[in-house]
CSV table of C-alpha atoms and ligand atoms in Angstrom, one decimal:
chain,number,residue,atom,x,y,z
A,17,MET,CA,109.5,39.6,68.2
A,18,THR,CA,106.2,38.2,69.4
A,19,THR,CA,104.0,37.1,66.5
A,20,ILE,CA,100.3,37.9,66.7
A,21,TYR,CA,98.2,36.7,63.8
A,22,PRO,CA,94.5,37.7,64.0
A,23,VAL,CA,93.5,35.5,61.1
A,24,VAL,CA,94.9,32.0,60.5
A,25,TRP,CA,94.1,29.5,57.9
A,26,SER,CA,94.5,26.0,59.5
A,27,ASN,CA,93.1,22.6,58.6
A,28,ASN,CA,90.6,24.0,56.0
A,29,LYS,CA,89.1,26.5,58.4
A,30,VAL,CA,89.8,30.0,59.6
A,31,LEU,CA,90.8,30.7,63.2
A,32,LEU,CA,90.2,34.3,64.4
A,33,ILE,CA,91.6,35.8,67.6
A,34,ASP,CA,88.4,37.0,69.3
A,35,GLN,CA,89.3,40.7,69.7
A,36,THR,CA,86.2,41.4,71.7
A,37,CYS,CA,87.6,39.3,74.6
A,38,LEU,CA,91.1,40.8,74.8
A,39,PRO,CA,92.9,41.5,77.0
A,40,SER,CA,91.2,39.4,79.7
A,41,GLN,CA,90.9,36.3,77.5
A,42,TYR,CA,92.8,35.0,74.5
A,43,THR,CA,90.2,33.0,72.6
A,44,LEU,CA,90.3,31.6,69.1
A,45,VAL,CA,87.0,31.4,67.1
A,46,GLU,CA,86.7,28.8,64.4
A,47,ILE,CA,85.0,30.0,61.2
A,48,ASN,CA,83.9,27.4,58.6
A,49,ARG,CA,81.1,29.3,56.8
A,50,TYR,CA,81.1,32.7,55.1
A,51,GLU,CA,78.0,33.8,57.0
A,52,ASP,CA,79.9,33.3,60.2
A,53,MET,CA,82.8,35.3,58.8
A,54,ALA,CA,80.4,38.1,57.9
A,55,LYS,CA,79.1,38.0,61.5
A,56,ALA,CA,82.6,38.0,62.9
A,57,ILE,CA,83.5,41.2,60.9
A,58,LYS,CA,80.2,42.9,61.9
A,59,THR,CA,80.6,42.2,65.6
A,60,MET,CA,84.3,43.1,65.5
A,61,ILE,CA,85.7,39.7,66.5
A,62,VAL,CA,88.0,40.7,63.7
A,63,ARG,CA,88.5,44.4,63.1
A,64,GLY,CA,91.0,46.9,61.8
A,65,ALA,CA,91.0,47.7,58.0
A,66,PRO,CA,93.6,45.4,56.6
A,67,ALA,CA,92.6,42.5,58.9
A,68,ILE,CA,89.0,42.9,57.7
A,69,GLY,CA,90.3,42.7,54.2
A,70,VAL,CA,92.2,39.5,55.0
A,71,ALA,CA,89.1,38.0,56.7
A,72,ALA,CA,86.9,39.0,53.8
A,73,GLY,CA,89.3,37.2,51.4
A,74,TYR,CA,88.9,34.0,53.3
A,75,GLY,CA,85.2,34.7,53.7
A,76,MET,CA,84.9,34.7,49.9
A,77,TYR,CA,86.7,31.4,49.6
A,78,LEU,CA,84.5,29.8,52.3
A,79,GLY,CA,81.5,31.1,50.4
A,80,ALA,CA,82.9,29.7,47.1
A,81,ARG,CA,83.5,26.3,48.8
A,82,GLU,CA,79.9,26.1,49.8
A,83,ILE,CA,78.6,26.6,46.2
A,84,ASN,CA,77.5,23.3,44.9
A,85,THR,CA,77.6,23.5,41.1
A,86,LYS,CA,79.9,22.6,38.3
A,87,GLU,CA,78.4,25.3,36.1
A,88,ARG,CA,80.7,28.3,35.8
A,89,GLU,CA,77.9,30.9,35.3
A,90,THR,CA,75.8,29.6,38.2
A,91,PHE,CA,79.0,29.6,40.4
A,92,LEU,CA,79.9,33.2,39.6
A,93,LYS,CA,76.3,34.3,40.2
A,94,LYS,CA,76.3,32.7,43.6
A,95,LEU,CA,79.7,34.1,44.4
A,96,GLU,CA,78.3,37.6,43.7
A,97,GLU,CA,75.7,36.9,46.4
A,98,VAL,CA,78.4,35.9,48.9
A,99,ALA,CA,80.3,39.1,48.0
A,100,GLU,CA,77.2,41.1,48.7
A,101,ILE,CA,76.6,39.6,52.2
A,102,LEU,CA,80.3,40.3,53.1
A,103,ARG,CA,80.0,43.9,51.7
A,104,GLN,CA,77.1,44.6,54.1
A,105,THR,CA,79.2,44.1,57.2
A,106,ARG,CA,81.1,47.4,57.7
A,107,PRO,CA,81.0,50.4,55.4
A,108,THR,CA,84.1,52.5,56.1
A,109,ALA,CA,87.2,50.3,55.8
A,110,VAL,CA,87.9,50.1,52.1
A,111,ASN,CA,90.1,47.0,52.5
A,112,LEU,CA,86.9,45.0,52.8
A,113,PHE,CA,85.6,46.1,49.4
A,114,TRP,CA,89.1,46.0,47.9
A,115,ALA,CA,89.6,42.3,49.0
A,116,ILE,CA,86.2,41.3,47.8
A,117,SER,CA,86.6,42.8,44.4
A,118,ARG,CA,90.1,41.3,44.1
A,119,MET,CA,88.6,37.8,44.9
A,120,LEU,CA,85.7,38.4,42.4
A,121,LYS,CA,88.1,39.6,39.7
A,122,THR,CA,90.2,36.5,40.2
A,123,ALA,CA,87.2,34.3,39.8
A,124,TYR,CA,86.0,36.0,36.6
A,125,GLU,CA,89.5,35.9,35.1
A,126,SER,CA,90.2,32.3,35.9
A,127,ILE,CA,89.7,29.7,33.2
A,128,GLY,CA,89.2,26.1,34.2
A,129,THR,CA,86.6,24.1,36.2
A,130,VAL,CA,84.7,25.4,39.2
A,131,GLU,CA,86.9,23.3,41.4
A,132,GLU,CA,90.0,24.8,39.9
A,133,ILE,CA,88.6,28.3,40.5
A,134,LYS,CA,87.9,27.5,44.1
A,135,ASN,CA,91.5,26.4,44.6
A,136,ILE,CA,92.7,29.7,42.9
A,137,LEU,CA,90.5,31.7,45.3
A,138,LEU,CA,92.0,30.0,48.3
A,139,GLU,CA,95.5,30.9,47.0
A,140,THR,CA,94.4,34.5,46.4
A,141,ALA,CA,93.1,34.8,50.0
A,142,GLN,CA,96.4,33.5,51.2
A,143,LYS,CA,98.2,35.9,48.9
A,144,ILE,CA,96.3,38.9,50.2
A,145,GLN,CA,97.3,37.9,53.7
A,146,ALA,CA,101.0,37.3,52.9
A,147,GLU,CA,101.2,40.6,51.0
A,148,ASP,CA,99.7,42.5,53.9
A,149,LEU,CA,102.3,41.2,56.2
A,150,GLN,CA,105.1,42.2,53.9
A,151,THR,CA,103.4,45.6,53.2
A,152,CYS,CA,103.2,46.4,56.9
A,153,GLN,CA,106.9,45.5,57.4
A,154,ASP,CA,107.8,47.8,54.5
A,155,ILE,CA,105.8,50.6,56.0
A,156,GLY,CA,107.7,50.1,59.2
A,157,LYS,CA,111.0,50.1,57.4
A,158,ASN,CA,110.1,53.3,55.5
A,159,SER,CA,109.1,55.1,58.6
A,160,LEU,CA,112.7,55.0,59.8
A,161,GLN,CA,113.5,57.6,57.1
A,162,ILE,CA,111.2,60.2,58.5
A,163,LEU,CA,112.2,60.2,62.2
A,164,PRO,CA,113.4,63.6,63.4
A,165,SER,CA,117.2,63.6,63.5
A,166,ASN,CA,117.4,65.9,66.5
A,167,LEU,CA,116.0,63.4,68.9
A,168,GLU,CA,117.7,60.2,69.8
A,169,LYS,CA,114.6,58.6,71.1
A,170,LEU,CA,110.9,59.5,70.5
A,171,SER,CA,107.6,59.3,72.4
A,172,ILE,CA,104.9,58.4,69.9
A,173,LEU,CA,101.2,58.8,70.4
A,174,THR,CA,98.8,56.6,68.6
A,175,HIS,CA,95.0,56.3,68.5
A,176,CYS,CA,92.9,53.1,68.3
A,177,ASN,CA,94.7,49.9,67.4
A,178,ALA,CA,96.5,49.8,64.1
A,179,GLY,CA,98.7,46.9,65.2
A,180,ALA,CA,99.2,43.2,64.3
A,181,LEU,CA,95.6,42.6,65.4
A,182,ALA,CA,94.3,45.1,62.9
A,183,THR,CA,96.4,43.7,59.9
A,184,ALA,CA,97.8,40.3,58.8
A,185,GLY,CA,100.3,40.4,61.6
A,186,TYR,CA,102.6,43.4,62.0
A,187,GLY,CA,100.6,46.6,62.0
A,188,THR,CA,100.6,49.9,60.2
A,189,ALA,CA,100.8,52.6,62.9
A,190,LEU,CA,101.9,50.1,65.5
A,191,GLY,CA,104.1,48.4,62.9
A,192,VAL,CA,105.9,51.8,62.6
A,193,ILE,CA,106.2,51.8,66.4
A,194,ARG,CA,107.5,48.2,66.3
A,195,SER,CA,110.2,49.2,63.8
A,196,VAL,CA,111.2,52.4,65.7
A,197,TRP,CA,111.5,50.2,68.8
A,198,ALA,CA,113.6,47.6,67.0
A,199,ALA,CA,115.8,50.4,65.7
A,200,GLY,CA,116.4,51.6,69.3
A,201,ARG,CA,114.7,55.0,68.6
A,202,LEU,CA,111.5,54.6,70.7
A,203,LYS,CA,111.2,56.1,74.2
A,204,ARG,CA,107.6,55.3,74.8
A,205,VAL,CA,104.2,54.8,73.3
A,206,TYR,CA,101.2,56.9,74.4
A,207,ALA,CA,98.1,54.9,73.6
A,208,ASP,CA,94.8,56.8,73.5
A,209,GLU,CA,92.2,54.7,75.3
A,210,THR,CA,89.9,55.3,72.3
A,211,ARG,CA,86.3,55.5,73.4
A,212,PRO,CA,83.9,54.0,73.0
A,213,ARG,CA,85.3,50.5,72.1
A,214,LEU,CA,88.7,51.1,73.9
A,215,GLN,CA,90.9,49.6,71.2
A,216,GLY,CA,93.8,51.6,72.4
A,217,ALA,CA,93.5,50.5,76.0
A,218,LYS,CA,92.6,46.9,75.3
A,219,LEU,CA,94.4,46.0,72.1
A,220,THR,CA,97.3,48.5,71.5
A,221,ALA,CA,98.3,48.3,75.1
A,222,TRP,CA,98.1,44.4,75.0
A,223,GLU,CA,100.3,44.2,71.9
A,224,CYS,CA,102.9,46.5,73.5
A,225,VAL,CA,102.9,44.5,76.7
A,226,GLN,CA,103.5,41.3,74.7
A,227,GLU,CA,106.6,42.9,73.2
A,228,LYS,CA,107.7,44.8,76.3
A,229,ILE,CA,107.4,48.1,74.5
A,230,PRO,CA,106.9,50.8,77.1
A,231,VAL,CA,103.3,52.0,76.9
A,232,THR,CA,101.3,54.6,78.8
A,233,VAL,CA,97.6,54.5,78.3
A,234,ILE,CA,95.8,57.8,78.6
A,235,SER,CA,92.1,58.6,78.3
A,236,ASP,CA,91.3,60.5,75.0
A,237,ASN,CA,90.8,63.8,76.8
A,238,MET,CA,94.3,63.8,78.2
A,239,ALA,CA,96.1,63.9,74.8
A,240,ALA,CA,96.1,67.7,74.5
A,241,HIS,CA,97.5,68.0,78.0
A,242,CYS,CA,100.3,65.5,77.2
A,243,MET,CA,101.1,67.5,74.0
A,244,GLN,CA,101.2,70.8,75.9
A,245,LYS,CA,103.6,69.2,78.5
A,246,GLY,CA,106.0,68.2,75.7
A,247,LEU,CA,105.5,64.5,76.3
A,248,ILE,CA,104.7,63.7,72.6
A,249,ASP,CA,107.3,64.0,69.8
A,250,MET,CA,105.3,62.4,67.0
A,251,ILE,CA,101.9,61.0,66.2
A,252,VAL,CA,101.2,58.0,64.0
A,253,VAL,CA,97.8,56.6,63.3
A,254,GLY,CA,96.3,54.1,60.9
A,255,ALA,CA,93.5,54.6,58.4
A,256,ASP,CA,90.4,52.9,57.2
A,257,ARG,CA,90.0,54.7,54.0
A,258,ILE,CA,92.0,57.5,52.4
A,259,ALA,CA,90.6,59.6,49.6
A,260,ALA,CA,92.6,60.5,46.5
A,261,ASN,CA,93.5,63.9,47.9
A,262,GLY,CA,94.9,62.4,51.1
A,263,ASP,CA,91.9,63.1,53.5
A,264,ALA,CA,92.0,60.1,55.8
A,265,ALA,CA,89.2,58.3,57.7
A,266,ASN,CA,90.3,56.6,60.9
A,267,LYS,CA,88.8,55.8,64.3
A,268,ILE,CA,86.6,58.5,65.8
A,269,GLY,CA,88.8,60.9,67.7
A,270,THR,CA,91.7,60.9,65.2
A,271,TYR,CA,90.6,64.2,63.7
A,272,GLY,CA,90.7,65.8,67.1
A,273,VAL,CA,94.2,64.4,67.7
A,274,ALA,CA,95.4,65.9,64.4
A,275,VAL,CA,93.9,69.4,65.3
A,276,MET,CA,95.8,69.2,68.6
A,277,ALA,CA,99.0,68.2,66.9
A,278,LYS,CA,98.8,71.2,64.6
A,279,MET,CA,98.3,73.5,67.6
A,280,HIS,CA,101.4,72.0,69.2
A,281,ASP,CA,103.5,71.7,66.1
A,282,ILE,CA,103.9,68.0,66.4
A,283,PRO,CA,104.3,65.9,63.2
A,284,PHE,CA,101.1,63.9,62.5
A,285,TYR,CA,101.6,60.8,60.2
A,286,VAL,CA,99.2,58.3,58.8
A,287,ALA,CA,100.6,54.8,58.2
A,288,ALA,CA,98.6,52.8,55.7
A,289,PRO,CA,99.0,50.3,52.8
A,290,LEU,CA,98.0,51.5,49.3
A,291,SER,CA,95.0,49.0,49.6
A,292,THR,CA,93.5,51.5,52.0
A,293,VAL,CA,93.4,54.3,49.4
A,294,ASP,CA,90.2,54.7,47.5
A,295,PHE,CA,91.4,56.5,44.4
A,296,SER,CA,87.7,56.8,43.2
A,297,LEU,CA,86.9,59.3,46.0
A,298,GLU,CA,88.1,62.8,45.3
A,299,ASN,CA,88.0,63.8,48.9
A,300,GLY,CA,87.1,62.7,52.4
A,301,ASP,CA,83.6,64.1,52.4
A,302,LEU,CA,82.7,61.1,50.2
A,303,ILE,CA,83.9,58.5,52.6
A,304,PRO,CA,81.0,56.6,54.2
A,305,ILE,CA,81.1,56.8,58.0
A,306,GLU,CA,79.8,53.8,59.9
A,307,GLU,CA,77.4,54.5,62.8
A,308,ARG,CA,77.3,51.8,65.4
A,309,ASP,CA,74.9,50.8,68.1
A,310,PRO,CA,74.5,53.5,70.8
A,311,SER,CA,74.9,50.8,73.5
A,312,GLU,CA,78.6,51.1,72.8
A,313,LEU,CA,78.3,54.6,74.3
A,314,TYR,CA,75.8,54.3,77.1
A,315,GLN,CA,76.7,50.9,78.5
A,316,ILE,CA,79.9,49.8,80.2
A,317,GLY,CA,79.7,46.0,80.7
A,318,ASP,CA,76.2,45.4,81.9
A,319,THR,CA,75.9,48.9,83.5
A,320,VAL,CA,74.0,51.7,81.7
A,321,ILE,CA,75.9,54.9,82.5
A,322,TYR,CA,73.7,57.6,80.9
A,323,PRO,CA,70.3,58.7,82.2
A,324,ASP,CA,67.1,57.8,80.4
A,325,GLY,CA,65.9,60.4,77.9
A,326,VAL,CA,69.1,61.4,76.2
A,327,ASP,CA,69.8,61.0,72.5
A,328,TYR,CA,72.8,59.3,71.1
A,329,TYR,CA,75.2,59.7,68.2
A,330,ASN,CA,77.9,57.1,67.7
A,331,PRO,CA,79.9,57.6,64.5
A,332,ALA,CA,82.8,55.0,64.5
A,333,PHE,CA,85.2,57.1,62.3
A,334,ASP,CA,86.1,60.6,61.4
A,335,VAL,CA,88.0,62.2,58.6
A,336,THR,CA,91.2,64.1,59.1
A,337,PRO,CA,91.7,66.6,56.3
A,338,ALA,CA,94.9,66.2,54.3
A,339,LYS,CA,96.1,69.7,55.4
A,340,LEU,CA,96.6,68.4,58.9
A,341,ILE,CA,98.6,65.3,57.8
A,342,THR,CA,102.4,65.7,57.7
A,343,GLY,CA,102.9,62.6,55.6
A,344,ILE,CA,101.4,59.2,54.6
A,345,ILE,CA,103.7,56.3,55.2
A,346,THR,CA,103.1,53.6,52.6
A,347,GLU,CA,104.8,50.5,51.6
A,348,GLN,CA,106.4,52.3,48.7
A,349,LYS,CA,107.5,55.5,50.5
A,350,THR,CA,106.3,58.4,52.6
A,351,VAL,CA,104.5,61.0,50.6
A,352,LYS,CA,102.7,64.3,51.3
A,353,PRO,CA,98.9,63.6,51.1
A,354,GLY,CA,98.7,65.5,47.8
A,355,GLU,CA,101.3,63.2,46.2
A,356,LEU,CA,99.4,60.0,47.0
A,357,ILE,CA,97.9,59.8,43.5
A,358,SER,CA,101.4,59.3,42.0
A,359,LEU,CA,101.6,55.9,43.9
A,360,LYS,CA,98.4,54.4,42.4
A,361,PRO,CA,99.1,50.7,42.1
A,362,GLU,CA,97.7,48.3,39.5
A,363,LEU,CA,95.7,46.5,42.1
A,364,SER,CA,94.3,49.6,43.8
A,365,TYR,CA,90.6,49.8,44.6
A,366,HIS,CA,89.2,51.6,41.5
B,13,LIG,O1,86.4,50.0,64.3
B,13,LIG,P1,87.8,49.4,64.1
B,13,LIG,O2,88.4,48.8,65.4
B,13,LIG,O3,87.8,48.3,63.0
B,13,LIG,O4,88.7,50.6,63.7
B,13,LIG,C1,90.1,50.4,63.4
B,13,LIG,C2,90.8,51.6,63.1
B,13,LIG,O5,90.2,52.7,63.0
B,13,LIG,C3,92.2,51.5,62.7
B,13,LIG,O6,93.0,52.6,63.1
B,13,LIG,C4,92.4,51.3,61.2
B,13,LIG,O7,91.5,50.3,60.7
B,13,LIG,C5,93.7,51.1,60.8
B,13,LIG,S1,94.2,49.4,61.1
B,13,LIG,C6,95.8,49.1,60.5
């Protein structure tokens, strides 16, 4: 198995794979300061909910490292400021807020000198990363229980990139696909191109090619046709934030895929760690949806493709209602959306 780690701690700095350059260039960006980490998250050098959480964990440590005081109270006050800068980067993926609050909680609960707290924060960031890797592998393993028994091999459609690049290194939805492939049960992946940022075409397809997983990229408006033609046996997507009732926010276009899946009677699964569940939100209407710069829509490379005088709307995520979700594959087990609450872990967000 090829290993792809989007965030690496090496020689006292963070290395990020620049996901804005893939697939044409594989570039590593060095991050030494928390403001640069905030910028990298905002500009999507690092993206995907769990990877954003991992990056934010290290961002908190980098911020802590820069605080020049021996006074515990002053240190904690300044660490809150670092947390606030990191929180302002992207609003939808709850893993960002989850990781920041876990880092803050660790700092507040640590006794010892400021230097000792800093060391514990680095260990916690590394723990968040290691746990996510394990979590994704467990999600992959659990997914093998829900594969339809009447099909020897399956074609799975996914939307956006919920792969190694979007996590600590294995993937949620694409982690499921990796596991199904390793188990010899995968026929092919259909990767939605995923307008406007093309994470499916650029990142999911790149990951599949690295591992020689057969992948067909389709433009988003071809998905219904592929379902109608019987090309898709199952759909697996990731999530950026799941409400307590199982409504799931994911990359814009996911909701449409779920509606089409219902129409064609195709199982639609969300694969996500429990750190992506926001148990404080009763339902998906309460999930904040990021709106990004309209240039993502009207510009391809340097070329403007829309005429002057049109208005734009560029929401980055949508919410798939729980009633369209066959099951949520977590690190513990696969549950119906309504049963999610029974899995609330001690370290959940809220
Ligand atoms: O805007 P992005 O690229 O950060 O959005 C990513 C997604 O929507 C992913 O599907 C989601 O974060 C799950 S990643 C395991």
